[in-house]
Structures are given as C-alpha cells and as structure tokens.
Short mmCIF file of C-alpha atoms in Angstrom, two decimals:
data_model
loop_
_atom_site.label_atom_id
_atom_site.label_comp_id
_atom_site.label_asym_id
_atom_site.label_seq_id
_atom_site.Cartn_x
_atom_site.Cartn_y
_atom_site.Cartn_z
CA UNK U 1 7.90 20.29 5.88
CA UNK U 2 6.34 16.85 6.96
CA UNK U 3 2.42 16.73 6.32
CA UNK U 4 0.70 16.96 9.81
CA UNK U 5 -1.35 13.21 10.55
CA UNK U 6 -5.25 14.03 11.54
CA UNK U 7 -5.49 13.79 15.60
CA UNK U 8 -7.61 11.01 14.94
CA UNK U 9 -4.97 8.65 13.09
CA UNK U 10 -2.48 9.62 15.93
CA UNK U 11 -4.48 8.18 18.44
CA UNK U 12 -5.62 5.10 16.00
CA UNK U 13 -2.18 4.12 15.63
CA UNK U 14 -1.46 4.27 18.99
CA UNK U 15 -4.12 1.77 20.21
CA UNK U 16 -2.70 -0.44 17.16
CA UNK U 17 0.64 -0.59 18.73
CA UNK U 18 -0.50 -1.39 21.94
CA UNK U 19 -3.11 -4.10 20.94
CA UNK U 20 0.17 -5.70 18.67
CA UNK U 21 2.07 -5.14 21.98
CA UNK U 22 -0.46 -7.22 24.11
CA UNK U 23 -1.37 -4.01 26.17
CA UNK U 24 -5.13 -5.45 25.37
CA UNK U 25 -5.58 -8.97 24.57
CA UNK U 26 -8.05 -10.50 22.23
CA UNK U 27 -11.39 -10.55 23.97
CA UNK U 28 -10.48 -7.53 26.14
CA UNK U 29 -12.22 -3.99 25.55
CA UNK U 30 -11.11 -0.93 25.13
CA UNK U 31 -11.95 2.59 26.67
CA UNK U 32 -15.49 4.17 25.93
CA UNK U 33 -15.38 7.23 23.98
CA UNK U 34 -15.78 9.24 27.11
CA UNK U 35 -13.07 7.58 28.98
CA UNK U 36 -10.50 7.73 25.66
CA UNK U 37 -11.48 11.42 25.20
CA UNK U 38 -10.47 12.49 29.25
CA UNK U 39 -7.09 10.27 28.90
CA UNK U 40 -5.98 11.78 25.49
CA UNK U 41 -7.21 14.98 26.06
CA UNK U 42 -9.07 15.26 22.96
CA UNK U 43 -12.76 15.21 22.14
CA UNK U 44 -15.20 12.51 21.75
CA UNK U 45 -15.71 12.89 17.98
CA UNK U 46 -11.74 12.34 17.87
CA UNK U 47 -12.27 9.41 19.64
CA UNK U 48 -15.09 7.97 18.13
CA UNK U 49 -12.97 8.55 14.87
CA UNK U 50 -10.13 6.27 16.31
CA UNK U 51 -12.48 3.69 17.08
CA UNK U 52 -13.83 3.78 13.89
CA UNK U 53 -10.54 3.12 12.04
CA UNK U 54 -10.16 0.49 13.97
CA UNK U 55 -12.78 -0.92 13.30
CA UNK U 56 -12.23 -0.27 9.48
CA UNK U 57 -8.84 -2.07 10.28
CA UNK U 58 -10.18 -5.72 11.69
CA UNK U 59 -8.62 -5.07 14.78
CA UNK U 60 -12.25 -4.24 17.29
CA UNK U 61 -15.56 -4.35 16.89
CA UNK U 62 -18.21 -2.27 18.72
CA UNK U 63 -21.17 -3.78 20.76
CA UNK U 64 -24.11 -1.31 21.97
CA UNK U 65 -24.12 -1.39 25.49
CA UNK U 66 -20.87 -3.83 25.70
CA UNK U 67 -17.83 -1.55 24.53
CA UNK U 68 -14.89 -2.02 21.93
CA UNK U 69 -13.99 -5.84 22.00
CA UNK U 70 -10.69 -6.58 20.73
CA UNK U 71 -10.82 -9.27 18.10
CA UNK U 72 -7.58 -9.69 16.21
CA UNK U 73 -4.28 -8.41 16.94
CA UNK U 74 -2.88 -7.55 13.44
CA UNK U 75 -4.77 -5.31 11.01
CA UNK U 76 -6.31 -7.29 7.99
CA UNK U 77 -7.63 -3.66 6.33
CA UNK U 78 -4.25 -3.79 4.24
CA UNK U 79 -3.95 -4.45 0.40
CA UNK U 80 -4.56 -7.93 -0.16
CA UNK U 81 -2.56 -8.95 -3.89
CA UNK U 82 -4.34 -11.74 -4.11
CA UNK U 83 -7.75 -10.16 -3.14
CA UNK U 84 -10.35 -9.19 -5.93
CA UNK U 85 -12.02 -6.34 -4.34
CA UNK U 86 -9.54 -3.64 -6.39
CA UNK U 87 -10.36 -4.82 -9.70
CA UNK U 88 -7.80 -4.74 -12.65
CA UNK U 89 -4.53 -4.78 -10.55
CA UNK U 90 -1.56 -6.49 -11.57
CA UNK U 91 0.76 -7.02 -8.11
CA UNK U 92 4.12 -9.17 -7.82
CA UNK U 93 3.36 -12.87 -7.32
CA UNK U 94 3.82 -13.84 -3.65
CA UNK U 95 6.53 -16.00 -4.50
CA UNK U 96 8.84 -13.42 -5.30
CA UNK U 97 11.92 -12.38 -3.14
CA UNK U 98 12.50 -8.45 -2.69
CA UNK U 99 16.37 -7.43 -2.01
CA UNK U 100 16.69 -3.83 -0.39
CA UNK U 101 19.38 -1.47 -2.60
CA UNK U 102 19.17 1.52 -0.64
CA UNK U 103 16.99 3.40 1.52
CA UNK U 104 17.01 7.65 1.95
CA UNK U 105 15.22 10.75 2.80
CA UNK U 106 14.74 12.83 -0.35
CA UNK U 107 13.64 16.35 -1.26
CA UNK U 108 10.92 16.46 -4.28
CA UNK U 109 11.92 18.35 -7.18
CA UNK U 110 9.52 19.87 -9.80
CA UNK U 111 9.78 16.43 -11.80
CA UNK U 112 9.00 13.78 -8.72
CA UNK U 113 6.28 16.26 -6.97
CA UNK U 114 4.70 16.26 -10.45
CA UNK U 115 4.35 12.71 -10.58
CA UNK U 116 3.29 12.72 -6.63
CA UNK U 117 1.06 15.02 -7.28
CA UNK U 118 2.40 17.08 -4.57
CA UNK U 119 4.28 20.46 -4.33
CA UNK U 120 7.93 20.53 -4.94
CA UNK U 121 10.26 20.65 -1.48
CA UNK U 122 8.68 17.89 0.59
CA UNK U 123 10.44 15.37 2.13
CA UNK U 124 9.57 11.58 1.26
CA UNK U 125 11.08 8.28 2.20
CA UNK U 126 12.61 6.60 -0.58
CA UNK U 127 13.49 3.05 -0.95
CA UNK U 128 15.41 1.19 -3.97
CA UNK U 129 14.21 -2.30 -3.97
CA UNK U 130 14.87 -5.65 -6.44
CA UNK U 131 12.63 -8.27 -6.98
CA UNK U 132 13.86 -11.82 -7.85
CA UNK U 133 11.41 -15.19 -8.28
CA UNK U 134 12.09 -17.26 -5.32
CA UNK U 135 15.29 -19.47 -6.15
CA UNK U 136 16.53 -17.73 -9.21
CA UNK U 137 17.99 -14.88 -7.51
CA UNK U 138 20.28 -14.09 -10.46
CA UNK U 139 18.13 -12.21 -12.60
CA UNK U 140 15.63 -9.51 -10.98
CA UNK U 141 12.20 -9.37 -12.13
CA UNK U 142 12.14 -5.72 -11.55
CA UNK U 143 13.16 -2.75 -10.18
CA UNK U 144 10.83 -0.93 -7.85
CA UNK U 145 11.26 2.67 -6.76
CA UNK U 146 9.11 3.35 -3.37
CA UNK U 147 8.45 7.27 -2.53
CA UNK U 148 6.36 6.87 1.52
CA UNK U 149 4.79 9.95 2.65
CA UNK U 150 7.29 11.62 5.33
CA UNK U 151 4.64 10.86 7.83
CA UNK U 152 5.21 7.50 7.16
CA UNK U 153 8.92 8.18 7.16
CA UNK U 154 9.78 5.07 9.81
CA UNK U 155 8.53 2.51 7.87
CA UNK U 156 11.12 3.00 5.66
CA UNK U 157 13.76 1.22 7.95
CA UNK U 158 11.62 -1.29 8.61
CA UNK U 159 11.31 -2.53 4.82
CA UNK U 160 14.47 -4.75 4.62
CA UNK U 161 13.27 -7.97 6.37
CA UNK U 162 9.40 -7.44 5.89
CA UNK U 163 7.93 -9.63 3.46
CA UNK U 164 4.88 -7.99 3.00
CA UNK U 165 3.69 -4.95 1.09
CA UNK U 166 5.39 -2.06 2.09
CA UNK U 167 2.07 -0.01 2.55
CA UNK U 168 0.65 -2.33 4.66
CA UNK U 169 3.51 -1.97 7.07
CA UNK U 170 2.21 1.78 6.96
CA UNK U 171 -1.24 0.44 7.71
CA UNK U 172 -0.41 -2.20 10.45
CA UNK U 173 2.16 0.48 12.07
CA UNK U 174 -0.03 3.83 11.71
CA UNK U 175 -3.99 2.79 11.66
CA UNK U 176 -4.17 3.68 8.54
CA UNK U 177 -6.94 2.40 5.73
CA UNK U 178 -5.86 2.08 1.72
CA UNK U 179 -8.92 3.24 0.35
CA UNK U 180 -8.29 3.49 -3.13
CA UNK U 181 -5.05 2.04 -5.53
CA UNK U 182 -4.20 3.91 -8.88
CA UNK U 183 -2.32 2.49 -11.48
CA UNK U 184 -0.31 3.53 -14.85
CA UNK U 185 1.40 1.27 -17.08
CA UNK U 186 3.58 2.74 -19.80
CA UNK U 187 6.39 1.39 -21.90
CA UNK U 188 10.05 3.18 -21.14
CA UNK U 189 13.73 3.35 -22.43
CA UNK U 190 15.64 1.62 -19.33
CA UNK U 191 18.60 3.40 -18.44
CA UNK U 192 22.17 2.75 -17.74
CA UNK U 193 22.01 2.30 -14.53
CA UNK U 194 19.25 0.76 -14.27
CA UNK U 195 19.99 -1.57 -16.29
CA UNK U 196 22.77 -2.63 -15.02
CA UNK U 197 20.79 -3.30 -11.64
CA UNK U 198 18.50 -5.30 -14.13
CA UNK U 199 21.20 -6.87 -15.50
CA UNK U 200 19.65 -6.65 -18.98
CA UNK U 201 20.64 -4.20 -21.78
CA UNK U 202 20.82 -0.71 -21.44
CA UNK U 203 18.94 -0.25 -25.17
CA UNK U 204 16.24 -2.74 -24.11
CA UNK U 205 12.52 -1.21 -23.26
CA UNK U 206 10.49 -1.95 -19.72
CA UNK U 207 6.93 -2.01 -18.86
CA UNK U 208 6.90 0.97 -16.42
CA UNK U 209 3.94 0.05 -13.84
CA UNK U 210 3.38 3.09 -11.25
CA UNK U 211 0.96 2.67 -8.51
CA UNK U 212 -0.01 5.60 -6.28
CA UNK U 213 -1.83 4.64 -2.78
CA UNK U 214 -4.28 6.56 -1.40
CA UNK U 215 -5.99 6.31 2.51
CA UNK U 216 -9.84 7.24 2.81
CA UNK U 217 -9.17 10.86 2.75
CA UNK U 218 -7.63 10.42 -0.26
CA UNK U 219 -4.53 11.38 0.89
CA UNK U 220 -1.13 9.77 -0.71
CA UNK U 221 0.70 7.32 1.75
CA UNK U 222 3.01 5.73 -1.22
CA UNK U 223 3.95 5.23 -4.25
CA UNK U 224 5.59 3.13 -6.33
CA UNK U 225 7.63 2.28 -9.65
CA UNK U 226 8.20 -0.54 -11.15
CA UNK U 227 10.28 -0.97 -14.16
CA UNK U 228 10.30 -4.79 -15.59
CA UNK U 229 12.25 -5.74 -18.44
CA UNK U 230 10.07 -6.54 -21.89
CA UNK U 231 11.68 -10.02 -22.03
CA UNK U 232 10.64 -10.69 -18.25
CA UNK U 233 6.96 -9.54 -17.99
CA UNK U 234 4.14 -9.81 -19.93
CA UNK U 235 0.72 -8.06 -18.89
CA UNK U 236 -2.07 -9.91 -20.00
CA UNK U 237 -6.29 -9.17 -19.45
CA UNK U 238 -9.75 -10.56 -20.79
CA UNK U 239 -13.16 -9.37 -21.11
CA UNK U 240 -15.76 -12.03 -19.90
CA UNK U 241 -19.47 -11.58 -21.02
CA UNK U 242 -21.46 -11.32 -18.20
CA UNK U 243 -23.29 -13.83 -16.85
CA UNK U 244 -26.74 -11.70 -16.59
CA UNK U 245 -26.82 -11.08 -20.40
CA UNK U 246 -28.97 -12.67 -22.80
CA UNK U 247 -27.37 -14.81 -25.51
CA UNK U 248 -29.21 -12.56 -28.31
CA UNK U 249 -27.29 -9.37 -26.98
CA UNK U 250 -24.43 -8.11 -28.67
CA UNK U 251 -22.80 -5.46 -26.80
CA UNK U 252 -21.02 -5.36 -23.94
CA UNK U 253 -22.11 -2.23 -21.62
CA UNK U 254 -20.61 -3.53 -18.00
CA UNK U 255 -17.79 -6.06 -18.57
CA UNK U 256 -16.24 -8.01 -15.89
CA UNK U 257 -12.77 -7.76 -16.64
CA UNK U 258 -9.96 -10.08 -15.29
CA UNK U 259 -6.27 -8.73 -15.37
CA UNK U 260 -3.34 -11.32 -14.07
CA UNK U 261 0.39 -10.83 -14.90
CA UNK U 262 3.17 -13.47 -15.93
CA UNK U 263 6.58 -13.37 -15.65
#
C-alpha cells in the first residue's frame, strides 16, 4: 500500500508546479496563509507548512507585512554533488553519461525491505541505470540500482532524459527537502549478470556504494546502489589537521576530513 504524503507536501508541490508552470512569475506573491487555507480547504498551520517548504526549497521568500514573493522558479534545496555541506560523500562526477536499462514497479521482499528499512510488501519504483564517462560509452563506470518511494512513483518515468540526480527530480516535482544522505560502502562478488552489463568478469569484486535519502522527517524518498568494478573506481580520503590547533598538539579530536572519488 503506497505511504500517504503529509497534507502539507501535497499542497507544497502543488504551488511548485505551478510556479515552474508560470502560474506566478518571479516577483509575484503568493496567497496569505488565510487566503491558501479557504482555497485548499485545509488549515492555516497546513498552510503555513507549505510556505515553509518553500521557502526551505529557494523557490519564495516571506516579507512581514508584504506576503510570499516568488524568487526563483526551480528549486535549488536539492542535493548539490559538488556542494560541501554533506561532508564525506563520494557522488558520480558530472561528466558522466547515465543510460536507462529498465524501469518497474516492484513488491519488497524480506531481503530489499531489510535493506530499505521498511516492511516487506510495499511497492517502490525501481530503475536499472548505467553510467559511462562522457565519450567512452563502451565501458560503464557502474551499475546503479534506484528503489523511489511509491509516493514518488512518477518520477520514475521521468528519469530517462533527466540529467540530474534522480532525487532531485523528486524534490523539484514534489516540494520535497533532502535533509539528510546515508552512505555504505562495502566490497562485493559481482554477479553474472551483472557483469555482463559491466562488461567486466563475472569473478571480479566491486565497490558496492549504497546511499539511502532521507527528507526532514526523516522519511526515505530513495535509494540507491551502486556497484563499480575494482579496476574502475578507486575511493580515496584524507585527514587535514585543523587549522585552529596548535603546532605542539598531537592529537586529532575534530578532523576535517575530505573524501573525493576517481575513476
């Protein structure tokens, strides 16, 4: 059964379509909280609550005694690869080219809802997806596995074509906010079939990189699994001192670390 979205989100990602669709331009304002509450039907602390995402999405800003002003017409609350707020993440390089395989509705079994962290029986979204470096479109990079939230469900279709993240299609398309990004990296047998997808040998071992994504009530939108071949992907980190310790101290209590990946 799909997961019921919070009244709030439903009425967020309806003023994010129609602000994408031009319904209110940049510089324009949108309803008070009062007015949004008597249109939708639904009660001020709703409303306020859809304002607020949107707010938490770039798309409005509030002004006391003004309104709601518009101020961009795409969210820019999405997961940045390339930003350094969500420390210690290792993402695709932008360059890279991502080749749809196959996209279905699936039902979770014991195994999948485990590593969901859901129950079993759920429908998700699921989308088989290649990765190639731009120009050498011979021999993926990886092979990504994408589970979306059945609320989600619609951005599955809309995956082939869209360059970006997947889960910031969810945000731009639903209102939603990633609040928080786990990640796992473990090193796995790659099987036959996979493999083959690869094109690299069956007995060879991957890096394994899952990410689960979560929105601010810590609920899961997506996740994802990555499988990269050994002889295509090193992960690689340092520790930097930092800068606010003496040159007499020793130990390292608070380090900053840096995490990038190579192909």
């Amino acid at each position: 059964m799909a997961k019921q979205r919070p009244l709030y989100a439903q009425l967020a990602s309806r003023y994010v379509k129609e602000i994408s669709d031009g319904l209110y331009p940049l510089g324009s304002y949108l309803p008070t909280e009062s007015e949004m509450a008597e249109q939708h039907s639904v009660s001020r602390a709703t409303a306020r609550a859809a304002l607020n995402q949107l707010v938490l999405l770039g798309l409005v800003s509030r002004h006391k005694g003004v309104g709601t002003r518009v101020d961009s017409v795409r969210p820019s609350s999405g997961y940045n690869p390339s930003a350094t707020t969500v420390e210690d993440l290792v993402y695709y390089n932008s360059a890279t080219i991502r080749e749809v395989i196959q996209v279905e509705t699936i039902v979770a079994d014991y195994e999948l809802a485990s590593r969901l962290d859901d129950k079993p029986g759920r429908r998700w979204a699921h989308v088989t997806t290649l990765r190639y470096e731009s120009g050498q479109q011979q021999t993926p990079i990886c092979l990504t596995e994408i589970y979306i939230d059945s609320a989600y469900a619609t951005v599955a279709e809309k995956v082939h074509g869209y360059s970006g993240l997947v889960v910031n299609k969810i945000c731009e398309d639903y209102g939603v906010t990633i609040d928080e990004i786990r990640q796992s990296i473990r090193a796995v047998g790659i099987s036959r079939d996979t493999a083959k997808a690869l094109n690299c040998l069956s007995e060879e071992y991957g890096l394994e990189i899952t990410r689960h994504y979560y929105d601010t009530h810590n609920s899961l939108l997506l996740m994802a699994i990555s499988i990269h071949p050994s002889s295509r992907y090193t992960y690689t980190s340092s520790i930097k001192r930092p800068k606010n310790l003496s040159s007499s101290t020793t130990s390292l209590s608070s380090p900053e670390a840096y995490v990038k990946a190579e192909k």
